[in-house]
Coordinates of C-alpha atoms in Angstrom, one line a residue:
X7 CA 111.0 185.7 92.6
X8 CA 113.9 184.0 90.9
X9 CA 117.3 185.4 91.7
X10 CA 119.9 185.0 89.3
X11 CA 123.5 186.8 89.7
X12 CA 123.5 187.5 86.2
X13 CA 120.0 188.1 83.6
X14 CA 121.3 189.1 79.7
X15 CA 119.1 190.0 77.3
X16 CA 120.2 188.5 73.8
X17 CA 120.6 184.3 73.1
X18 CA 122.6 185.1 69.9
X19 CA 126.1 185.0 69.6
X20 CA 126.8 187.2 71.9
X21 CA 124.3 186.7 75.1
X22 CA 125.3 182.3 75.1
X23 CA 128.6 183.1 74.9
X24 CA 128.6 185.2 77.7
X25 CA 126.5 183.2 79.2
X26 CA 128.9 180.3 78.8
X27 CA 131.5 182.4 80.2
X28 CA 129.7 183.7 83.3
X29 CA 128.7 180.3 84.2
X30 CA 132.6 178.8 83.7
X31 CA 133.2 181.8 86.2
X32 CA 130.7 180.0 89.0
X33 CA 127.6 182.4 88.4
X34 CA 124.2 181.0 88.3
X35 CA 122.6 182.9 84.8
X36 CA 119.4 182.9 82.8
X37 CA 119.5 183.8 79.4
X38 CA 116.1 184.7 77.5
X39 CA 115.5 185.6 74.0
X40 CA 112.3 186.5 72.1
X41 CA 113.1 184.4 68.9
X42 CA 111.7 180.5 68.7
X43 CA 114.9 179.4 67.4
X44 CA 118.6 179.9 65.8
X45 CA 118.2 183.1 63.8
X46 CA 119.4 181.7 60.0
X47 CA 119.4 184.7 58.3
X48 CA 122.0 185.5 56.3
X49 CA 124.7 187.2 58.0
X50 CA 128.3 187.5 59.1
X51 CA 130.4 184.0 57.6
X52 CA 133.5 184.1 58.4
X53 CA 135.7 185.2 62.9
X54 CA 138.4 186.8 63.1
X55 CA 141.6 185.5 64.6
X56 CA 140.2 186.8 67.7
X57 CA 137.2 185.3 68.2
X58 CA 138.8 182.0 66.8
X59 CA 141.0 182.1 69.9
X60 CA 138.4 182.6 72.2
X61 CA 137.1 180.1 70.7
X62 CA 139.8 177.4 70.7
X63 CA 141.0 178.2 74.3
X64 CA 137.3 177.8 75.4
X65 CA 138.0 173.9 74.0
X66 CA 135.9 174.5 70.7
X67 CA 138.8 173.8 68.5
X68 CA 136.9 170.7 67.2
X69 CA 132.8 172.4 66.0
X70 CA 135.1 174.8 64.6
X71 CA 137.4 172.4 62.8
X72 CA 134.6 170.5 61.9
X73 CA 132.9 173.9 59.8
X74 CA 136.3 175.0 58.5
X75 CA 136.4 170.9 56.3
X76 CA 132.3 171.5 55.8
X77 CA 133.2 174.6 54.3
X78 CA 136.2 172.5 51.8
X79 CA 133.8 169.7 51.1
X80 CA 131.6 172.8 49.4
X81 CA 134.7 174.2 48.0
X82 CA 135.4 170.8 46.4
X83 CA 131.7 170.7 45.3
X84 CA 131.9 174.3 43.5
X85 CA 135.4 173.2 42.2
X86 CA 133.8 169.5 40.0
X87 CA 130.6 172.1 39.3
X88 CA 132.8 174.7 37.1
X89 CA 134.8 171.9 36.4
X90 CA 137.6 172.1 37.4
X91 CA 140.1 169.9 39.3
X92 CA 139.1 169.4 43.3
X93 CA 141.7 167.9 44.5
X94 CA 144.0 171.6 42.8
X95 CA 146.2 173.1 45.4
X96 CA 143.6 175.5 47.8
X97 CA 143.8 179.1 47.0
X98 CA 145.9 181.7 48.9
X99 CA 145.5 182.6 52.1
X100 CA 141.6 185.0 52.6
X101 CA 143.1 188.2 52.6
X102 CA 139.0 189.9 53.4
X103 CA 138.3 192.6 51.5
X104 CA 138.0 196.7 51.7
X105 CA 134.8 198.7 50.7
X106 CA 134.7 195.8 48.0
X107 CA 138.2 196.1 47.2
X108 CA 139.2 193.1 47.3
X109 CA 142.4 192.0 48.1
X110 CA 145.1 189.3 46.5
X111 CA 145.9 186.2 49.0
X112 CA 148.9 186.1 46.9
X113 CA 150.5 189.1 47.8
X114 CA 150.3 188.8 51.9
X115 CA 153.0 189.1 53.8
X116 CA 152.7 185.6 56.1
X117 CA 156.2 186.0 57.5
X118 CA 154.8 189.4 59.2
X119 CA 155.2 188.9 62.8
X120 CA 151.7 189.8 63.9
X121 CA 150.4 186.6 62.0
X122 CA 152.8 184.3 64.1
X123 CA 152.0 182.6 67.2
X124 CA 148.0 181.9 67.0
X125 CA 148.5 178.5 66.9
X126 CA 145.9 175.7 64.9
X127 CA 143.0 179.3 66.0
X128 CA 144.7 180.5 62.4
X129 CA 142.9 177.6 60.0
X130 CA 139.0 178.3 61.1
X131 CA 137.9 181.4 59.9
X132 CA 135.3 180.3 57.5
X133 CA 132.7 180.3 60.7
X134 CA 128.7 181.3 59.7
X135 CA 127.2 183.1 62.2
X136 CA 124.0 181.1 62.5
X137 CA 126.6 177.9 63.5
X138 CA 128.6 179.3 65.7
X139 CA 125.7 180.3 67.1
X140 CA 124.1 176.8 67.2
X141 CA 127.8 176.1 68.4
X142 CA 127.3 178.2 71.5
X143 CA 124.2 177.3 71.9
X144 CA 125.4 173.5 73.1
X145 CA 127.3 174.0 75.0
X146 CA 125.6 177.1 77.0
X147 CA 123.3 173.6 78.4
X148 CA 126.9 171.2 78.4
X149 CA 127.7 174.0 80.7
X150 CA 124.6 174.5 82.7
X151 CA 123.2 177.9 81.4
X152 CA 119.3 178.4 81.7
X153 CA 118.3 179.7 78.0
X154 CA 114.3 180.2 77.9
X155 CA 113.6 181.5 73.8
X156 CA 110.2 183.4 73.3
X157 CA 111.0 185.2 76.3
X158 CA 111.8 189.5 76.1
X159 CA 112.5 191.6 78.5
X160 CA 110.1 193.9 78.5
X161 CA 111.0 196.1 81.4
X162 CA 113.1 196.5 85.0
X163 CA 114.5 198.8 87.6
X164 CA 117.6 198.6 88.8
X165 CA 119.0 200.2 92.6
X166 CA 121.9 200.0 94.4
X167 CA 122.1 196.5 95.2
X168 CA 120.4 194.9 92.6
X169 CA 118.3 194.4 89.0
X170 CA 114.4 193.4 88.9
X171 CA 113.3 192.4 86.0
X172 CA 110.2 192.6 84.4
X173 CA 110.0 188.6 81.7
X174 CA 107.4 188.2 79.2
X175 CA 106.7 185.2 76.7
X176 CA 106.5 186.5 72.8
X177 CA 103.8 184.1 71.9
X178 CA 100.9 184.6 74.5
X179 CA 101.9 188.2 75.7
X180 CA 99.5 187.5 78.9
X181 CA 102.2 185.6 80.2
X182 CA 104.8 187.4 82.7
X183 CA 107.3 187.5 85.4
X184 CA 109.7 188.7 87.0
X185 CA 113.5 187.5 87.7
X186 CA 115.4 189.3 90.1
X187 CA 119.1 189.8 89.7
X188 CA 122.3 191.1 90.4
X189 CA 123.1 192.5 87.3
X190 CA 121.5 193.0 83.7
X191 CA 123.4 192.5 79.7
X192 CA 122.2 194.1 77.0
X193 CA 123.3 191.7 74.5
X194 CA 120.0 192.3 72.5
X195 CA 121.4 193.8 68.8
X196 CA 121.5 197.7 67.6
X197 CA 117.5 198.5 68.7
X198 CA 118.7 197.2 72.0
X199 CA 115.4 197.2 74.6
X200 CA 118.0 197.3 77.5
X201 CA 119.9 200.2 76.0
X202 CA 117.0 202.3 76.2
X203 CA 115.2 202.1 79.2
X204 CA 118.5 201.8 80.4
X205 CA 118.7 205.8 79.4
X206 CA 122.3 204.9 78.0
X207 CA 124.0 207.8 75.5
X208 CA 124.2 206.3 72.1
X209 CA 125.9 209.0 69.7
X210 CA 127.6 209.0 66.5
X211 CA 126.4 209.5 62.6
X212 CA 123.2 209.0 60.7
X213 CA 122.9 206.6 58.2
X214 CA 123.3 207.3 54.3
X215 CA 122.5 203.7 52.7
X216 CA 120.3 201.2 52.5
X217 CA 121.7 197.3 51.9
X218 CA 120.5 194.4 51.2
X219 CA 122.1 191.0 51.0
X220 CA 119.8 188.4 50.3
X221 CA 119.9 184.8 49.3
X222 CA 117.5 184.1 46.6
X223 CA 116.6 182.3 42.5
X224 CA 116.5 184.2 40.2
X225 CA 116.9 184.4 37.0
X226 CA 118.1 186.9 33.6
X227 CA 120.7 186.7 36.6
X228 CA 123.8 186.2 33.2
X229 CA 124.3 190.2 33.5
X230 CA 125.6 190.1 36.9
X231 CA 129.0 190.2 37.2
X232 CA 130.4 187.6 40.0
X233 CA 132.4 189.7 42.7
X234 CA 132.5 192.8 44.1
X235 CA 131.0 196.0 41.3
X236 CA 130.8 199.4 41.7
X237 CA 128.5 200.9 39.2
X238 CA 127.1 204.8 38.9
X239 CA 124.8 204.2 42.2
X240 CA 126.3 202.1 44.7
X241 CA 127.9 198.4 44.8
X242 CA 126.7 195.0 43.8
X243 CA 128.1 192.0 45.0
X244 CA 127.6 188.3 42.9
X245 CA 128.3 184.8 44.4
X246 CA 130.4 183.0 45.5
X247 CA 127.2 180.5 46.0
X248 CA 124.5 180.5 43.6
X249 CA 122.2 182.9 44.0
X250 CA 123.9 185.1 47.3
X251 CA 123.6 189.0 46.3
X252 CA 124.3 192.1 48.0
X253 CA 122.9 195.6 46.8
X254 CA 124.3 199.0 48.3
X255 CA 122.6 202.3 47.4
X256 CA 123.1 205.7 48.8
X257 CA 119.3 206.3 48.6
X258 CA 119.4 206.7 53.0
X259 CA 118.2 204.4 55.5
X260 CA 115.0 202.8 54.4
X261 CA 111.5 204.6 55.6
X262 CA 111.1 201.5 57.3
X263 CA 113.2 198.5 59.3
X264 CA 110.9 196.0 60.5
X265 CA 108.6 195.2 57.6
X266 CA 109.4 191.7 54.8
X267 CA 111.5 192.4 52.8
X268 CA 110.5 191.0 48.9
X269 CA 111.4 190.3 45.9
X270 CA 110.7 192.8 44.4
X271 CA 112.0 195.7 46.8
X272 CA 115.4 193.1 46.4
X273 CA 114.7 192.7 42.4
X274 CA 114.3 196.5 42.1
X275 CA 117.4 197.4 44.1
X276 CA 119.3 194.9 42.0
X277 CA 117.3 196.1 39.1
X278 CA 118.8 199.9 39.7
X279 CA 122.6 199.2 40.8
X280 CA 123.3 197.2 38.2
X281 CA 121.9 198.9 35.2
X282 CA 120.7 194.3 34.4
X283 CA 116.4 194.9 33.7
X284 CA 116.0 192.2 32.9
X285 CA 116.5 190.1 36.3
X286 CA 114.2 189.0 38.0
X287 CA 114.1 187.7 41.4
X288 CA 111.2 184.9 41.9
X289 CA 112.3 183.2 45.5
X290 CA 113.6 185.0 48.6
X291 CA 115.3 181.5 51.0
X292 CA 117.0 185.1 53.5
X293 CA 117.1 188.2 53.6
X294 CA 118.1 190.8 55.4
X295 CA 118.2 194.6 54.9
X296 CA 121.3 197.2 56.9
X297 CA 122.5 201.1 56.8
X298 CA 125.4 202.9 57.7
X299 CA 123.9 203.8 61.4
X300 CA 127.1 204.0 63.3
X301 CA 126.8 204.9 67.3
X302 CA 128.8 203.9 70.4
X303 CA 127.3 204.2 73.6
X304 CA 129.7 206.5 75.5
X305 CA 129.9 204.2 78.8
X306 CA 129.3 200.5 78.4
X307 CA 127.9 200.6 82.0
X308 CA 125.8 202.8 83.5
X309 CA 125.8 200.6 87.3
X310 CA 124.4 197.6 87.1
X311 CA 123.4 197.8 84.2
X312 CA 125.9 196.4 81.2
X313 CA 126.5 196.2 77.1
X314 CA 127.9 194.2 74.9
X315 CA 127.7 194.2 71.2
X316 CA 125.6 195.0 68.8
X317 CA 123.1 196.6 72.1
X318 CA 126.6 198.7 72.9
X319 CA 127.5 199.9 69.3
X320 CA 126.1 199.6 65.6
X321 CA 128.2 200.0 62.1
X322 CA 128.5 199.0 58.8
X323 CA 128.4 195.6 58.1
X324 CA 130.9 196.0 55.7
X325 CA 134.9 194.1 56.6
X326 CA 133.0 191.8 58.7
X327 CA 133.4 193.5 61.6
X328 CA 130.3 193.1 63.9
X329 CA 129.8 189.6 65.3
X330 CA 133.8 189.2 65.7
X331 CA 133.9 192.8 67.7
X332 CA 130.7 191.5 70.6
X333 CA 132.8 187.7 71.0
X334 CA 135.8 190.4 72.2
X335 CA 132.8 192.0 74.9
X336 CA 131.9 188.8 75.8
X337 CA 135.1 187.1 76.2
X338 CA 136.4 191.0 78.0
X339 CA 133.3 191.3 80.0
X340 CA 132.4 187.2 81.0
X341 CA 135.4 186.2 83.5
X342 CA 135.2 189.7 84.7
X343 CA 131.7 189.8 86.3
X344 CA 132.0 186.5 86.6
X345 CA 134.9 187.2 89.9
X346 CA 133.0 190.3 90.8
X347 CA 130.3 188.4 91.2
X348 CA 131.9 185.5 94.2
X349 CA 133.3 188.4 95.2
X350 CA 136.5 187.7 95.0
X351 CA 137.9 190.5 92.7
X352 CA 136.4 194.3 93.6
X353 CA 133.3 196.0 91.2
X354 CA 135.7 198.2 90.0
X355 CA 137.1 195.5 87.9
X356 CA 134.2 195.7 86.1
X357 CA 136.0 199.9 85.1
X358 CA 138.2 197.9 82.9
X359 CA 135.5 196.3 80.5
X360 CA 134.7 199.8 79.0
X361 CA 138.4 200.9 78.9
X362 CA 139.8 197.5 76.8
X363 CA 136.6 197.0 74.5
X364 CA 135.5 201.0 74.1
X365 CA 138.9 202.4 71.8
X366 CA 138.6 199.1 70.0
X367 CA 135.0 199.7 68.9
X368 CA 135.3 203.4 68.2
X369 CA 138.1 202.1 66.2
X370 CA 135.7 199.2 64.1
X371 CA 133.5 202.3 63.7
X372 CA 135.7 204.5 62.0
X373 CA 137.1 201.3 59.9
X374 CA 133.7 200.6 58.6
X375 CA 132.8 205.0 58.4
X376 CA 136.0 205.1 55.5
X377 CA 134.5 202.4 53.7
X378 CA 131.6 204.5 52.8
X379 CA 133.4 206.4 52.4
X380 CA 134.9 205.0 49.4
X381 CA 132.2 203.1 47.8
X382 CA 130.7 206.8 47.0
X383 CA 129.0 206.8 43.6
X384 CA 131.0 210.4 43.6
X385 CA 134.2 211.9 41.9
X386 CA 136.0 212.4 44.1
X387 CA 135.5 209.1 46.5
X388 CA 136.1 207.4 43.1
X389 CA 139.3 209.0 42.1
X390 CA 139.7 208.2 46.4
X391 CA 138.7 204.9 45.3
X392 CA 141.8 204.5 42.1
X393 CA 144.7 205.2 45.0
X394 CA 143.0 203.0 47.5
X395 CA 143.2 199.7 44.7
X396 CA 146.4 200.7 43.3
X397 CA 147.8 199.9 47.0
X398 CA 145.8 197.3 48.4
X399 CA 148.1 195.5 45.3
X400 CA 151.2 195.2 46.6
X401 CA 152.2 193.0 49.3
X402 CA 152.5 195.9 51.6
X403 CA 149.4 197.2 51.2
X404 CA 147.5 193.9 51.1
X405 CA 149.5 193.3 54.8
X406 CA 148.3 196.1 56.3
X407 CA 144.8 196.0 55.7
X408 CA 144.8 192.2 56.4
X409 CA 146.2 192.8 59.5
X410 CA 143.6 195.1 59.9
X411 CA 141.0 192.9 59.6
X412 CA 141.8 190.0 61.4
X413 CA 142.6 191.6 64.3
X414 CA 146.0 190.8 64.6
X415 CA 146.4 194.2 65.7
X416 CA 143.8 194.4 68.5
X417 CA 146.0 195.5 72.4
X418 CA 145.1 195.9 75.6
X419 CA 146.6 199.1 77.4
X420 CA 147.5 197.7 81.0
X421 CA 149.9 198.2 82.6
X422 CA 153.9 196.5 81.9
X423 CA 156.5 197.2 79.3
X424 CA 157.2 193.5 78.3
X425 CA 156.0 193.6 74.3
X426 CA 153.7 191.1 75.3
X427 CA 151.9 192.8 78.1
X428 CA 148.3 193.7 76.9
X429 CA 148.2 191.0 73.8
X430 CA 146.7 187.8 73.0
X431 CA 148.3 185.4 74.6
X432 CA 151.6 183.6 71.7
X433 CA 150.0 180.0 71.8
X434 CA 153.1 178.2 72.8
X435 CA 154.1 174.3 72.7
X436 CA 154.9 173.2 75.1
X437 CA 157.3 170.0 76.3
X438 CA 154.5 168.3 77.3
X439 CA 153.2 168.2 74.2
X440 CA 150.7 170.2 75.2
X441 CA 149.7 174.1 74.7
X442 CA 148.9 177.3 75.7
X443 CA 144.9 177.7 74.6
X444 CA 144.7 173.8 76.4
X445 CA 145.3 175.5 80.1
X446 CA 143.1 178.0 79.7
X447 CA 139.7 175.7 78.7
X448 CA 138.5 176.7 83.1
X449 CA 137.9 180.1 82.2
X450 CA 140.8 181.0 85.1
X451 CA 143.7 182.7 84.8
X452 CA 146.8 181.0 83.6
X453 CA 150.5 181.6 85.2
X454 CA 153.1 179.7 83.0
X455 CA 156.3 179.8 84.1
X456 CA 159.2 179.0 81.4
X457 CA 162.5 178.7 84.1
X458 CA 160.8 176.4 86.5
X459 CA 161.3 179.1 88.8
X460 CA 160.2 178.1 92.3
X461 CA 159.9 182.0 93.3
X462 CA 157.9 183.1 90.5
X463 CA 155.2 180.2 91.2
X464 CA 155.1 180.9 95.1
X465 CA 153.9 184.5 93.9
X466 CA 150.8 183.1 93.5
X467 CA 150.2 181.0 96.0
X468 CA 146.4 182.5 97.6
X469 CA 144.6 181.9 93.8
X470 CA 144.5 178.6 93.7
X471 CA 140.9 178.6 92.3
X472 CA 141.6 181.6 90.4
X473 CA 145.2 180.6 89.1
X474 CA 146.6 177.1 86.7
X475 CA 149.8 177.5 86.7
X476 CA 151.7 175.3 84.8
X477 CA 155.5 174.9 84.3
X478 CA 156.8 173.4 81.8
X479 CA 159.7 174.3 78.9
X480 CA 158.4 175.4 75.2
X481 CA 158.9 173.2 72.9
X482 CA 159.3 175.7 70.3
X483 CA 162.4 177.2 71.8
X484 CA 162.7 179.6 68.9
X485 CA 158.7 181.4 69.7
X486 CA 160.0 183.1 72.6
X487 CA 163.2 182.3 73.7
X488 CA 164.1 184.2 76.1
X489 CA 161.1 184.1 77.5
X490 CA 160.6 182.6 81.2
X491 CA 157.0 183.5 82.4
X492 CA 154.2 184.8 81.9
X493 CA 150.0 185.4 83.3
X494 CA 147.3 185.0 81.5
X495 CA 143.7 186.6 81.9
X496 CA 140.8 184.2 81.3
X497 CA 140.8 185.3 78.3
X498 CA 143.9 184.2 77.5
X499 CA 145.7 188.5 76.4
X500 CA 148.8 189.2 78.2
X501 CA 148.8 191.4 81.8
X502 CA 152.5 190.1 82.7
X503 CA 155.9 188.6 81.1
X504 CA 159.3 188.5 81.6
X505 CA 162.5 187.5 79.9
X506 CA 165.3 185.1 81.5
X507 CA 168.2 187.4 83.6
X508 CA 164.6 190.3 84.5
X509 CA 163.6 190.2 88.6
X510 CA 159.9 190.6 87.6
X511 CA 158.3 189.6 90.9
X512 CA 156.4 192.7 92.4
X513 CA 155.2 193.4 89.2
X514 CA 154.0 190.0 88.3
X515 CA 152.4 190.1 92.0
X516 CA 150.7 194.3 91.7
X517 CA 148.7 191.9 88.3
X518 CA 147.6 188.8 90.1
X519 CA 146.2 191.4 92.7
X520 CA 144.7 193.8 89.6
X521 CA 143.3 191.3 88.2
X522 CA 142.9 188.2 90.4
X523 CA 142.2 190.0 93.7
X524 CA 144.1 189.9 97.2

C-alpha cells in the first residue's frame, strides 16, 4: 500500500494550492480529482486582495500579471468594438457590488489606510477561477506534487494513527486502490464526500433561490438592459461580455442540481426574470446553477480529517467570496499541517486553523445572506435596497463596502498588542531593493530586523530550517517609520512586531515557540 503524509481530495484551486503549500513545507502529498481536466465552467471571475497577496508571496505574481495584461487587451478590444478610444485612461479602480448594487470606483477613497501596504498584489485582481486553477496546476507540477485525475475518493477509515483511503477510477469503476495517509483533507466542494463520510455537522440555513450563470448565444437580446437589474420577479445580469447572463429567481432551490443545463431552461428563466418574451437562447457554451444554501461545519477538523474551501462552508456566490475564502483556508492550513507532519510543531497547532478561519467563514455566510435579503422581490426588501443604494453612492459608503469585499479588513486574533499583529504583513520595500514578499517564496516564516539588532536575531537561533532572517532597513520609511522588527508567519500574517525603543524580546520568543515549535 502506497503511503503519503497527506491525501487531498479535490484538485480545484483550493486543493491544488493546499497541495503546493504542503509540498513546500516538506510533506509527501497526493491530490486526487474525479475530473479529467480543469473545470472550465463559468464561475468566479476575480480574486480579492488576500488571495492576490498569498499568490504573490509564493512567486506567482508574473503569472497573475500576464492574466491581468490579457484582460486589459480584451478591454481595449471591447472599446474598439464600441467605437471608443482604446487608449483613453482606464476606468476607476474596480470597487465591486453588493446585492447587485454596483459600486462606483470614482467614489472610492483609495487613501484609506486599510488599502495601503499590499504592494504589487493590488493590481492583479481579475483572474478567472479556471485560469487560477491552471496556474496552480503548473505550480504543483513544478513542486513535485502528485496529482491524479480521473480518481475519486470513495471511502476511508481513520483512527488515531492514520487514514486508509479508498480510491476509484472514474473512467473504470472496477479499478480501485487503497492508500495510507497520516492526514486527509477534503477540498472536494460543497457536496463533499469527505465531509459526509467523516460525519462533520453542517448547520446553516436552507436555500430560497435558483440562480444561473452562463455564456450563451441568443437572439432578441436587444430588449435586455446591460449590467445588474432588479425586476418584479428577481434579478438578472447581462454582460459585460457578449452572451454572459445571470438570473436569480426566488422560487426555491432547483429540483435537480446535477442534471445538464439546457438552452430551454436558461431561456425560460431569462424570460421570466426579464419579462422579454422574444429572447431565445440558441446555444450554451458554459452554464452553472447555484443556490443560497448557506452552511458551515462547526469545526474544520475531526481527528485526522480536515476540511477546506467549499467542503467546509457553502453560500451564495454574490460578492465573489467563495474562491477567496477557500484560498485563505489553504494558505492557513498548509504550513501548519506540514509542520505537524515534519514533527517541528505539536499537533495542537492545527487547532488554530478552525479558530482563525471559522470566524471569517461565518462573516462571509452572513455577508451573502444580507445580499439575498436585499434582492428579494417584495416591498420591504425593495425599500431597504433603496436605502443601501443611496448609502453606496457616497464616498464613505463605497469605501466601506469595497473594504469588506476586498478582504482588507481580515485579521486573526493573535497574542500581542502591536497594531500589525494578526494582520496581513505590509509589503515593505527594503533597502536592498527587494520587497517583503520576495522573502516568503520558500514557505518559511520571516523575521525582519529593521533596526540591525543582533539581540533580536539571536532570539531566532535554532530555527534555521523554519525561519528566514533578514536584516535590512526599509527604503519606504514613510510606510512604517517606527517599525523595528516583525515576525511574519509562512502565510504572510504578522505574529509579532515591535517599534523602535520597545523591548519585545520575550514576546518574540513566545511567538516563535507558538508558531514554529521549540
